[in-house]
Amino acid sequence: MKSLAVLHVSQLVTLAGPTRPRVGTEMAELAIIRDGGMLICGDQIESIGPSGEIEEKSQNAEIVDAGGRVVLPGFVDAHTHLVFAGNRLEDFERRARGESYEQISKAGGGIRSTVEKTRAASERDLLPQAEKHADWFLRCGTTTIEAKSGYGLTLEDELKILCVMRSLKQQSPLEIVPTFLGAHAVPRGMDADEYIELVIDQMLPRVAGEQLAEFCDVFCERGYFDIAQSRKILTAGRKLGLNVRIHADQLNNSGGAKLAAEFKATTADHLEKTDEHGIAAMKSARVQPVLLPGSVYAIGSSDYPRAREMIEAGLAVVIATDFNPGSSPTPSMPMILSLACTQMKMSPAEGITAATINAAYSLNRGNRIGSLETGKLANFSIFDCEDFREIAYWFGIPPLHSVYAKGERVVGA
Ligand SMILES: [Zn+2]
């Protein structure tokens, strides 16, 4: 078996610790090894420790000299909308001119315009664009993403999107965790109840039967799916064995976080408008909040979720990009780290925990990825800096040297 020794790491940010998501002050504990090293056999970490000790064990290994740079686990992005056709440049320009969401929607923009383009595209059209996006994630140091369907909104178009993810999984080193988000919006020409019937009676059984998704998600928001409608869809999804994630309280405090608690959902995502009652409900049901500051930034809002209150309440906070063509066109976790620190007042260490080990647990993969420990997958990035805090500090450029997935170099010289 091929072995690899990574030596002379200025800060080897391991995130070693308890085998569960990190909460409270634990979120700031990164278990850094100074002048560290790692021995990798095949796709796994064989041992980890001081560089000198690792060097002694690495007679037959290929040497990767980190040259005093920082090493981190591959980022785990727990909320993305990976597969769609086209972009939303028109909306972007209209927003820059000061037009409102309603005006943009009336002019033919918004999510439904992406739905139209995605419906018109074949699986063969969608795959190369998805591949390009996957490559962007890798180049930002992300080695695992969650990816949602939701730009099809018909049985065949939703299945098509999930099949693109399945094909991409086979050819990209990026690990993809699929989520069914048929309830992303009500398509034109249907009323909500009619569409919900289609989701429950036709889409969900096919998605679960063909094992195309691990999670079921719903856009629980005024004007999309209300609490009762969301409950119906999630109940059906859970019956078929899918785990639950919810888009909650993004535009209004409409009870999404509490619904997530009622379902003991794995995550509640967005939470810009969630108050202390929602936070308490999530805490008692152990729901992980997934915060998406990129989508606040890119729409020009300043309404960031209450990350500090959530950390202080003991929630296992996750941060993610919400990569999508409308409200958050970024695959960059370093950018999200910058926003987490500058806008949500998280420390760089808390941000890194939220983007790695906590995110891994939110995808039911905390035992395999999210930290650098013996027996875990060798997913890691070498950053061109000496101190891990630089990753959040220099913004607009991911200071990456190279990226490894399952022990193979996938980015960098
Ligand atoms: Zn989303």
CSV table of C-alpha atoms and ligand atoms in Angstrom, one decimal:
chain,number,residue,atom,x,y,z
A,1,MET,CA,0.0,0.0,0.0
A,2,LYS,CA,1.2,3.5,-0.9
A,3,SER,CA,2.3,5.6,2.1
A,4,LEU,CA,2.8,9.3,2.5
A,5,ALA,CA,4.6,11.2,5.2
A,6,VAL,CA,3.6,14.8,5.7
A,7,LEU,CA,6.4,16.5,7.7
A,8,HIS,CA,7.3,19.9,9.1
A,9,VAL,CA,3.9,21.3,9.6
A,10,SER,CA,4.0,24.6,11.5
A,11,GLN,CA,0.5,24.0,13.0
A,12,LEU,CA,-1.1,20.6,12.4
A,13,VAL,CA,-4.7,21.5,13.3
A,14,THR,CA,-6.1,18.0,14.2
A,15,LEU,CA,-9.4,18.8,16.0
A,16,ALA,CA,-8.8,15.5,17.9
A,17,GLY,CA,-11.2,15.3,20.8
A,18,PRO,CA,-14.4,13.6,22.0
A,19,THR,CA,-16.3,11.5,19.4
A,20,ARG,CA,-19.2,13.9,19.2
A,21,PRO,CA,-19.9,17.4,17.9
A,22,ARG,CA,-18.1,20.1,19.9
A,23,VAL,CA,-20.0,22.6,22.0
A,24,GLY,CA,-19.4,25.7,24.1
A,25,THR,CA,-15.8,26.4,24.9
A,26,GLU,CA,-14.8,23.1,23.1
A,27,MET,CA,-15.4,24.8,19.8
A,28,ALA,CA,-12.3,26.9,20.4
A,29,GLU,CA,-10.1,23.8,21.1
A,30,LEU,CA,-8.3,22.7,17.9
A,31,ALA,CA,-5.7,20.3,19.4
A,32,ILE,CA,-2.9,21.8,17.4
A,33,ILE,CA,0.4,20.0,17.1
A,34,ARG,CA,3.3,22.4,16.5
A,35,ASP,CA,6.0,21.1,14.1
A,36,GLY,CA,3.7,18.2,13.4
A,37,GLY,CA,3.6,15.3,11.0
A,38,MET,CA,1.3,12.6,9.7
A,39,LEU,CA,1.9,9.2,8.3
A,40,ILE,CA,-0.8,8.1,5.8
A,41,CYS,CA,-1.3,4.6,4.5
A,42,GLY,CA,-3.6,4.2,1.5
A,43,ASP,CA,-6.6,6.4,2.2
A,44,GLN,CA,-6.2,6.6,6.0
A,45,ILE,CA,-4.2,8.3,8.6
A,46,GLU,CA,-1.9,5.7,10.2
A,47,SER,CA,-0.3,7.9,12.8
A,48,ILE,CA,0.0,11.6,13.8
A,49,GLY,CA,2.4,13.4,16.1
A,50,PRO,CA,5.6,15.5,16.2
A,51,SER,CA,7.3,15.7,12.8
A,52,GLY,CA,10.5,14.1,14.1
A,53,GLU,CA,8.7,11.0,15.4
A,54,ILE,CA,6.7,10.6,12.2
A,55,GLU,CA,9.9,10.9,10.1
A,56,GLU,CA,11.4,8.0,12.0
A,57,LYS,CA,8.4,5.8,11.1
A,58,SER,CA,8.4,6.8,7.4
A,59,GLN,CA,11.3,4.8,5.8
A,60,ASN,CA,9.3,3.7,2.7
A,61,ALA,CA,6.9,6.6,2.5
A,62,GLU,CA,6.8,9.3,-0.1
A,63,ILE,CA,7.7,12.6,1.7
A,64,VAL,CA,5.5,15.7,1.5
A,65,ASP,CA,7.5,18.5,3.1
A,66,ALA,CA,4.9,21.1,4.3
A,67,GLY,CA,7.8,23.6,4.7
A,68,GLY,CA,6.4,25.2,7.9
A,69,ARG,CA,2.9,25.7,6.5
A,70,VAL,CA,-0.4,25.0,8.2
A,71,VAL,CA,-2.4,21.8,7.7
A,72,LEU,CA,-6.2,21.5,8.4
A,73,PRO,CA,-8.7,18.7,7.8
A,74,GLY,CA,-10.6,19.1,4.5
A,75,PHE,CA,-13.5,21.4,5.0
A,76,VAL,CA,-16.9,19.8,5.2
A,77,ASP,CA,-19.6,22.0,3.6
A,78,ALA,CA,-22.9,20.9,5.0
A,79,HIS,CA,-25.3,23.0,2.9
A,80,THR,CA,-24.9,23.5,-0.9
A,81,HIS,CA,-27.2,23.6,-3.9
A,82,LEU,CA,-24.5,22.1,-6.2
A,83,VAL,CA,-26.5,21.2,-9.4
A,84,PHE,CA,-28.2,23.8,-11.5
A,85,ALA,CA,-28.1,25.3,-15.0
A,86,GLY,CA,-26.9,28.8,-15.9
A,87,ASN,CA,-26.5,31.6,-13.4
A,88,ARG,CA,-28.4,34.6,-12.1
A,89,LEU,CA,-26.4,37.5,-13.4
A,90,GLU,CA,-29.5,39.5,-14.3
A,91,ASP,CA,-30.7,39.3,-10.7
A,92,PHE,CA,-27.3,40.2,-9.4
A,93,GLU,CA,-27.2,43.4,-11.5
A,94,ARG,CA,-30.8,44.3,-10.6
A,95,ARG,CA,-30.0,43.9,-6.9
A,96,ALA,CA,-27.0,46.1,-7.4
A,97,ARG,CA,-29.3,48.7,-8.8
A,98,GLY,CA,-31.4,48.5,-5.7
A,99,GLU,CA,-34.3,46.5,-6.9
A,100,SER,CA,-36.2,44.4,-4.3
A,101,TYR,CA,-36.7,40.6,-4.3
A,102,GLU,CA,-40.3,41.1,-5.4
A,103,GLN,CA,-39.3,43.3,-8.3
A,104,ILE,CA,-36.6,40.8,-9.5
A,105,SER,CA,-39.1,38.0,-9.2
A,106,LYS,CA,-41.7,39.9,-11.3
A,107,ALA,CA,-39.1,40.6,-14.0
A,108,GLY,CA,-38.7,36.8,-14.3
A,109,GLY,CA,-35.8,36.3,-12.0
A,110,GLY,CA,-35.5,34.4,-8.7
A,111,ILE,CA,-35.4,30.7,-8.0
A,112,ARG,CA,-38.0,29.9,-10.7
A,113,SER,CA,-35.8,31.2,-13.5
A,114,THR,CA,-33.1,28.7,-12.4
A,115,VAL,CA,-35.8,26.0,-12.3
A,116,GLU,CA,-36.7,26.7,-15.9
A,117,LYS,CA,-33.1,26.5,-17.1
A,118,THR,CA,-32.5,23.4,-15.1
A,119,ARG,CA,-35.6,21.7,-16.5
A,120,ALA,CA,-34.4,22.5,-20.0
A,121,ALA,CA,-31.0,21.0,-19.4
A,122,SER,CA,-30.3,17.2,-19.8
A,123,GLU,CA,-28.2,15.1,-17.4
A,124,ARG,CA,-25.4,15.4,-19.9
A,125,ASP,CA,-25.7,19.2,-19.9
A,126,LEU,CA,-25.8,19.5,-16.1
A,127,LEU,CA,-22.8,17.2,-15.4
A,128,PRO,CA,-20.0,19.4,-16.8
A,129,GLN,CA,-21.3,22.4,-14.9
A,130,ALA,CA,-21.6,20.4,-11.7
A,131,GLU,CA,-18.0,19.1,-12.3
A,132,LYS,CA,-16.8,22.7,-12.6
A,133,HIS,CA,-18.5,23.5,-9.3
A,134,ALA,CA,-17.0,20.4,-7.6
A,135,ASP,CA,-13.6,21.5,-8.8
A,136,TRP,CA,-14.1,25.0,-7.2
A,137,PHE,CA,-14.9,23.4,-3.9
A,138,LEU,CA,-11.7,21.3,-4.0
A,139,ARG,CA,-9.7,24.4,-4.8
A,140,CYS,CA,-11.0,26.1,-1.7
A,141,GLY,CA,-9.9,23.2,0.5
A,142,THR,CA,-13.3,21.5,0.8
A,143,THR,CA,-13.3,17.7,0.4
A,144,THR,CA,-16.9,16.8,1.4
A,145,ILE,CA,-20.1,18.6,0.6
A,146,GLU,CA,-23.8,18.1,1.2
A,147,ALA,CA,-25.8,18.8,-2.0
A,148,LYS,CA,-29.5,19.4,-2.4
A,149,SER,CA,-31.8,18.9,-5.3
A,150,GLY,CA,-34.6,21.4,-5.7
A,151,TYR,CA,-34.3,23.2,-9.1
A,152,GLY,CA,-36.4,20.6,-10.9
A,153,LEU,CA,-39.7,20.5,-9.1
A,154,THR,CA,-41.1,17.7,-11.2
A,155,LEU,CA,-40.6,14.0,-10.6
A,156,GLU,CA,-38.2,13.5,-13.5
A,157,ASP,CA,-36.3,16.7,-13.1
A,158,GLU,CA,-35.7,16.1,-9.4
A,159,LEU,CA,-34.5,12.5,-10.2
A,160,LYS,CA,-32.3,14.0,-12.9
A,161,ILE,CA,-30.5,16.3,-10.5
A,162,LEU,CA,-30.0,13.5,-8.0
A,163,CYS,CA,-28.6,11.3,-10.8
A,164,VAL,CA,-26.1,14.0,-11.8
A,165,MET,CA,-24.9,14.0,-8.2
A,166,ARG,CA,-24.6,10.2,-8.3
A,167,SER,CA,-22.6,10.3,-11.6
A,168,LEU,CA,-20.4,13.1,-10.2
A,169,LYS,CA,-19.6,11.1,-7.1
A,170,GLN,CA,-18.1,8.4,-9.3
A,171,GLN,CA,-15.7,10.7,-11.1
A,172,SER,CA,-14.8,13.5,-8.6
A,173,PRO,CA,-12.6,13.1,-5.5
A,174,LEU,CA,-15.1,15.4,-3.8
A,175,GLU,CA,-17.4,13.4,-1.5
A,176,ILE,CA,-21.0,14.3,-2.1
A,177,VAL,CA,-23.8,13.7,0.4
A,178,PRO,CA,-27.2,14.0,-1.4
A,179,THR,CA,-30.3,15.6,0.0
A,180,PHE,CA,-33.8,15.6,-1.5
A,181,LEU,CA,-35.2,19.2,-1.5
A,182,GLY,CA,-38.3,18.7,-3.7
A,183,ALA,CA,-40.0,21.2,-1.4
A,184,HIS,CA,-37.7,24.1,-2.4
A,185,ALA,CA,-40.6,26.1,-3.9
A,186,VAL,CA,-44.0,25.6,-5.4
A,187,PRO,CA,-43.7,25.4,-9.2
A,188,ARG,CA,-45.6,27.7,-11.4
A,189,GLY,CA,-49.1,26.5,-12.4
A,190,MET,CA,-49.7,24.3,-9.3
A,191,ASP,CA,-51.1,25.1,-5.8
A,192,ALA,CA,-49.1,24.2,-2.8
A,193,ASP,CA,-51.2,21.3,-1.7
A,194,GLU,CA,-51.3,19.7,-5.1
A,195,TYR,CA,-47.5,19.9,-5.3
A,196,ILE,CA,-47.1,18.5,-1.8
A,197,GLU,CA,-49.1,15.5,-2.8
A,198,LEU,CA,-46.7,15.0,-5.8
A,199,VAL,CA,-43.7,15.3,-3.5
A,200,ILE,CA,-45.1,12.8,-1.0
A,201,ASP,CA,-46.8,10.3,-3.3
A,202,GLN,CA,-44.4,10.2,-6.2
A,203,MET,CA,-41.1,11.9,-5.6
A,204,LEU,CA,-40.2,10.6,-2.1
A,205,PRO,CA,-40.9,6.9,-2.7
A,206,ARG,CA,-38.7,7.0,-5.9
A,207,VAL,CA,-35.9,8.9,-4.2
A,208,ALA,CA,-35.8,6.6,-1.2
A,209,GLY,CA,-36.4,3.5,-3.3
A,210,GLU,CA,-33.4,4.2,-5.5
A,211,GLN,CA,-31.3,5.4,-2.6
A,212,LEU,CA,-30.7,8.7,-4.3
A,213,ALA,CA,-30.6,10.8,-1.0
A,214,GLU,CA,-29.7,10.5,2.6
A,215,PHE,CA,-31.7,13.5,3.8
A,216,CYS,CA,-35.0,15.1,3.2
A,217,ASP,CA,-35.1,18.9,3.4
A,218,VAL,CA,-37.9,21.5,3.1
A,219,PHE,CA,-38.0,25.3,2.6
A,220,CYS,CA,-40.1,26.2,5.6
A,221,GLU,CA,-41.0,29.8,5.0
A,222,ARG,CA,-43.9,32.1,4.6
A,223,GLY,CA,-44.9,32.0,0.9
A,224,TYR,CA,-43.2,28.6,0.4
A,225,PHE,CA,-44.1,25.8,2.7
A,226,ASP,CA,-45.7,26.6,6.1
A,227,ILE,CA,-45.3,24.7,9.3
A,228,ALA,CA,-48.2,22.2,8.7
A,229,GLN,CA,-47.1,21.6,5.1
A,230,SER,CA,-43.5,21.1,6.1
A,231,ARG,CA,-44.5,18.7,8.8
A,232,LYS,CA,-46.4,16.6,6.3
A,233,ILE,CA,-43.4,16.3,3.9
A,234,LEU,CA,-40.9,15.6,6.6
A,235,THR,CA,-43.1,13.0,8.2
A,236,ALA,CA,-43.3,11.2,4.9
A,237,GLY,CA,-39.6,11.5,4.3
A,238,ARG,CA,-38.7,10.1,7.7
A,239,LYS,CA,-41.1,7.2,7.3
A,240,LEU,CA,-39.0,6.2,4.2
A,241,GLY,CA,-35.8,6.3,6.3
A,242,LEU,CA,-34.5,9.7,5.3
A,243,ASN,CA,-32.9,12.0,7.9
A,244,VAL,CA,-34.2,15.5,8.2
A,245,ARG,CA,-32.7,18.9,7.6
A,246,ILE,CA,-34.8,22.1,7.4
A,247,HIS,CA,-34.4,25.6,5.8
A,248,ALA,CA,-35.7,27.5,8.8
A,249,ASP,CA,-36.4,31.1,9.8
A,250,GLN,CA,-34.5,32.7,7.0
A,251,LEU,CA,-36.9,35.5,6.2
A,252,ASN,CA,-39.3,35.4,9.1
A,253,ASN,CA,-39.3,33.8,12.6
A,254,SER,CA,-42.0,31.5,11.6
A,255,GLY,CA,-41.3,28.5,13.9
A,256,GLY,CA,-38.9,26.6,11.7
A,257,ALA,CA,-36.4,26.1,14.4
A,258,LYS,CA,-39.1,24.7,16.7
A,259,LEU,CA,-40.3,22.4,13.9
A,260,ALA,CA,-36.7,21.1,13.6
A,261,ALA,CA,-36.7,20.4,17.3
A,262,GLU,CA,-40.1,18.6,17.1
A,263,PHE,CA,-38.6,16.3,14.5
A,264,LYS,CA,-35.3,16.0,16.3
A,265,ALA,CA,-33.9,17.0,12.9
A,266,THR,CA,-30.2,16.6,12.2
A,267,THR,CA,-29.9,20.3,11.3
A,268,ALA,CA,-31.9,23.5,11.1
A,269,ASP,CA,-30.3,25.8,8.5
A,270,HIS,CA,-30.2,29.6,8.0
A,271,LEU,CA,-31.8,30.8,11.3
A,272,GLU,CA,-31.3,34.5,10.6
A,273,LYS,CA,-34.5,35.3,12.4
A,274,THR,CA,-34.5,32.6,15.1
A,275,ASP,CA,-34.9,34.0,18.6
A,276,GLU,CA,-34.0,32.7,22.1
A,277,HIS,CA,-37.0,30.3,22.2
A,278,GLY,CA,-36.0,28.7,18.9
A,279,ILE,CA,-32.4,28.4,20.2
A,280,ALA,CA,-33.6,26.7,23.4
A,281,ALA,CA,-35.8,24.3,21.5
A,282,MET,CA,-32.9,23.3,19.3
A,283,LYS,CA,-30.7,22.8,22.3
A,284,SER,CA,-33.1,20.5,24.0
A,285,ALA,CA,-33.6,18.4,20.9
A,286,ARG,CA,-29.8,18.4,20.0
A,287,VAL,CA,-30.5,20.0,16.6
A,288,GLN,CA,-27.3,21.3,15.0
A,289,PRO,CA,-27.7,24.9,13.6
A,290,VAL,CA,-26.1,25.4,10.1
A,291,LEU,CA,-25.3,29.1,9.7
A,292,LEU,CA,-25.0,30.5,6.2
A,293,PRO,CA,-23.4,34.0,6.3
A,294,GLY,CA,-22.6,34.0,2.6
A,295,SER,CA,-26.3,34.3,1.8
A,296,VAL,CA,-26.7,37.3,4.1
A,297,TYR,CA,-23.6,39.0,2.7
A,298,ALA,CA,-24.4,38.4,-1.0
A,299,ILE,CA,-28.0,39.8,-0.8
A,300,GLY,CA,-26.6,42.9,0.8
A,301,SER,CA,-28.3,42.3,4.2
A,302,SER,CA,-26.8,42.7,7.6
A,303,ASP,CA,-29.2,40.3,9.4
A,304,TYR,CA,-26.7,37.6,10.4
A,305,PRO,CA,-27.9,34.8,12.7
A,306,ARG,CA,-27.1,34.9,16.4
A,307,ALA,CA,-24.0,32.7,16.4
A,308,ARG,CA,-22.7,33.8,19.7
A,309,GLU,CA,-25.9,33.2,21.5
A,310,MET,CA,-26.1,29.7,19.9
A,311,ILE,CA,-22.5,28.9,21.0
A,312,GLU,CA,-23.2,30.1,24.5
A,313,ALA,CA,-26.4,28.1,24.7
A,314,GLY,CA,-24.3,25.0,23.9
A,315,LEU,CA,-25.4,24.3,20.3
A,316,ALA,CA,-23.0,22.5,18.1
A,317,VAL,CA,-22.8,25.2,15.5
A,318,VAL,CA,-21.9,24.5,11.8
A,319,ILE,CA,-21.1,27.0,9.1
A,320,ALA,CA,-21.6,26.4,5.4
A,321,THR,CA,-21.5,28.2,2.1
A,322,ASP,CA,-25.1,27.7,0.9
A,323,PHE,CA,-23.5,27.6,-2.6
A,324,ASN,CA,-26.3,28.5,-5.0
A,325,PRO,CA,-26.7,30.8,-8.0
A,326,GLY,CA,-29.1,33.3,-6.4
A,327,SER,CA,-28.3,34.3,-2.8
A,328,SER,CA,-24.8,32.8,-2.2
A,329,PRO,CA,-22.7,32.2,-5.3
A,330,THR,CA,-19.5,31.1,-3.4
A,331,PRO,CA,-17.9,27.7,-2.9
A,332,SER,CA,-15.3,29.3,-0.6
A,333,MET,CA,-15.2,28.1,3.0
A,334,PRO,CA,-12.3,30.5,3.7
A,335,MET,CA,-14.6,33.4,2.7
A,336,ILE,CA,-17.3,32.0,5.0
A,337,LEU,CA,-14.7,31.9,7.8
A,338,SER,CA,-14.0,35.5,7.2
A,339,LEU,CA,-17.7,36.4,7.4
A,340,ALA,CA,-18.1,34.2,10.5
A,341,CYS,CA,-15.4,36.1,12.3
A,342,THR,CA,-16.2,39.6,11.1
A,343,GLN,CA,-20.0,39.5,11.0
A,344,MET,CA,-21.0,36.8,13.5
A,345,LYS,CA,-18.2,37.4,16.0
A,346,MET,CA,-17.0,33.8,16.0
A,347,SER,CA,-13.3,33.3,16.7
A,348,PRO,CA,-11.2,31.8,13.9
A,349,ALA,CA,-10.9,28.6,16.0
A,350,GLU,CA,-14.7,28.3,16.5
A,351,GLY,CA,-15.2,28.9,12.8
A,352,ILE,CA,-12.8,26.1,11.9
A,353,THR,CA,-14.5,23.7,14.3
A,354,ALA,CA,-17.9,24.7,12.7
A,355,ALA,CA,-16.5,24.1,9.2
A,356,THR,CA,-14.9,20.7,9.9
A,357,ILE,CA,-15.7,18.3,12.8
A,358,ASN,CA,-19.1,19.8,13.6
A,359,ALA,CA,-20.1,19.8,10.0
A,360,ALA,CA,-19.0,16.2,9.6
A,361,TYR,CA,-21.3,15.1,12.5
A,362,SER,CA,-24.1,17.0,10.9
A,363,LEU,CA,-23.7,14.7,7.9
A,364,ASN,CA,-23.5,11.6,10.1
A,365,ARG,CA,-19.8,11.2,9.1
A,366,GLY,CA,-18.1,12.4,12.3
A,367,ASN,CA,-16.4,9.0,12.7
A,368,ARG,CA,-14.7,9.1,9.3
A,369,ILE,CA,-13.9,12.8,8.5
A,370,GLY,CA,-13.7,16.3,10.0
A,371,SER,CA,-10.6,15.8,12.1
A,372,LEU,CA,-7.1,14.4,11.6
A,373,GLU,CA,-6.8,11.3,13.8
A,374,THR,CA,-5.6,7.8,13.4
A,375,GLY,CA,-8.0,5.7,11.4
A,376,LYS,CA,-9.8,8.6,9.8
A,377,LEU,CA,-9.7,9.4,6.1
A,378,ALA,CA,-6.7,11.3,4.9
A,379,ASN,CA,-8.6,14.4,3.7
A,380,PHE,CA,-6.5,17.5,4.4
A,381,SER,CA,-5.3,20.8,3.0
A,382,ILE,CA,-1.9,22.5,3.3
A,383,PHE,CA,-2.4,26.3,3.6
A,384,ASP,CA,0.3,28.8,2.6
A,385,CYS,CA,0.5,30.4,6.0
A,386,GLU,CA,2.2,29.8,9.4
A,387,ASP,CA,-0.8,30.5,11.6
A,388,PHE,CA,-4.3,29.0,11.1
A,389,ARG,CA,-5.9,32.3,11.9
A,390,GLU,CA,-4.6,33.7,8.6
A,391,ILE,CA,-7.1,31.6,6.7
A,392,ALA,CA,-10.0,33.7,8.1
A,393,TYR,CA,-7.9,36.9,8.1
A,394,TRP,CA,-6.8,37.3,4.5
A,395,PHE,CA,-10.1,37.4,2.7
A,396,GLY,CA,-10.9,37.1,-1.0
A,397,ILE,CA,-8.1,34.6,-1.6
A,398,PRO,CA,-8.1,31.1,-0.3
A,399,PRO,CA,-4.4,30.8,0.7
A,400,LEU,CA,-4.1,27.2,-0.4
A,401,HIS,CA,-1.0,25.3,-1.2
A,402,SER,CA,-2.4,21.8,-1.9
A,403,VAL,CA,-5.4,19.6,-1.1
A,404,TYR,CA,-5.5,15.8,-0.5
A,405,ALA,CA,-8.6,13.6,-0.6
A,406,LYS,CA,-8.3,10.0,0.7
A,407,GLY,CA,-4.5,10.3,0.6
A,408,GLU,CA,-4.3,11.5,-3.0
A,409,ARG,CA,-3.3,15.0,-4.0
A,410,VAL,CA,-6.2,16.5,-5.9
A,411,VAL,CA,-5.1,20.2,-6.0
A,412,GLY,CA,-1.6,21.7,-6.1
A,413,ALA,CA,1.8,21.0,-7.5
B,1,ZN,ZN,-30.2,26.5,0.9
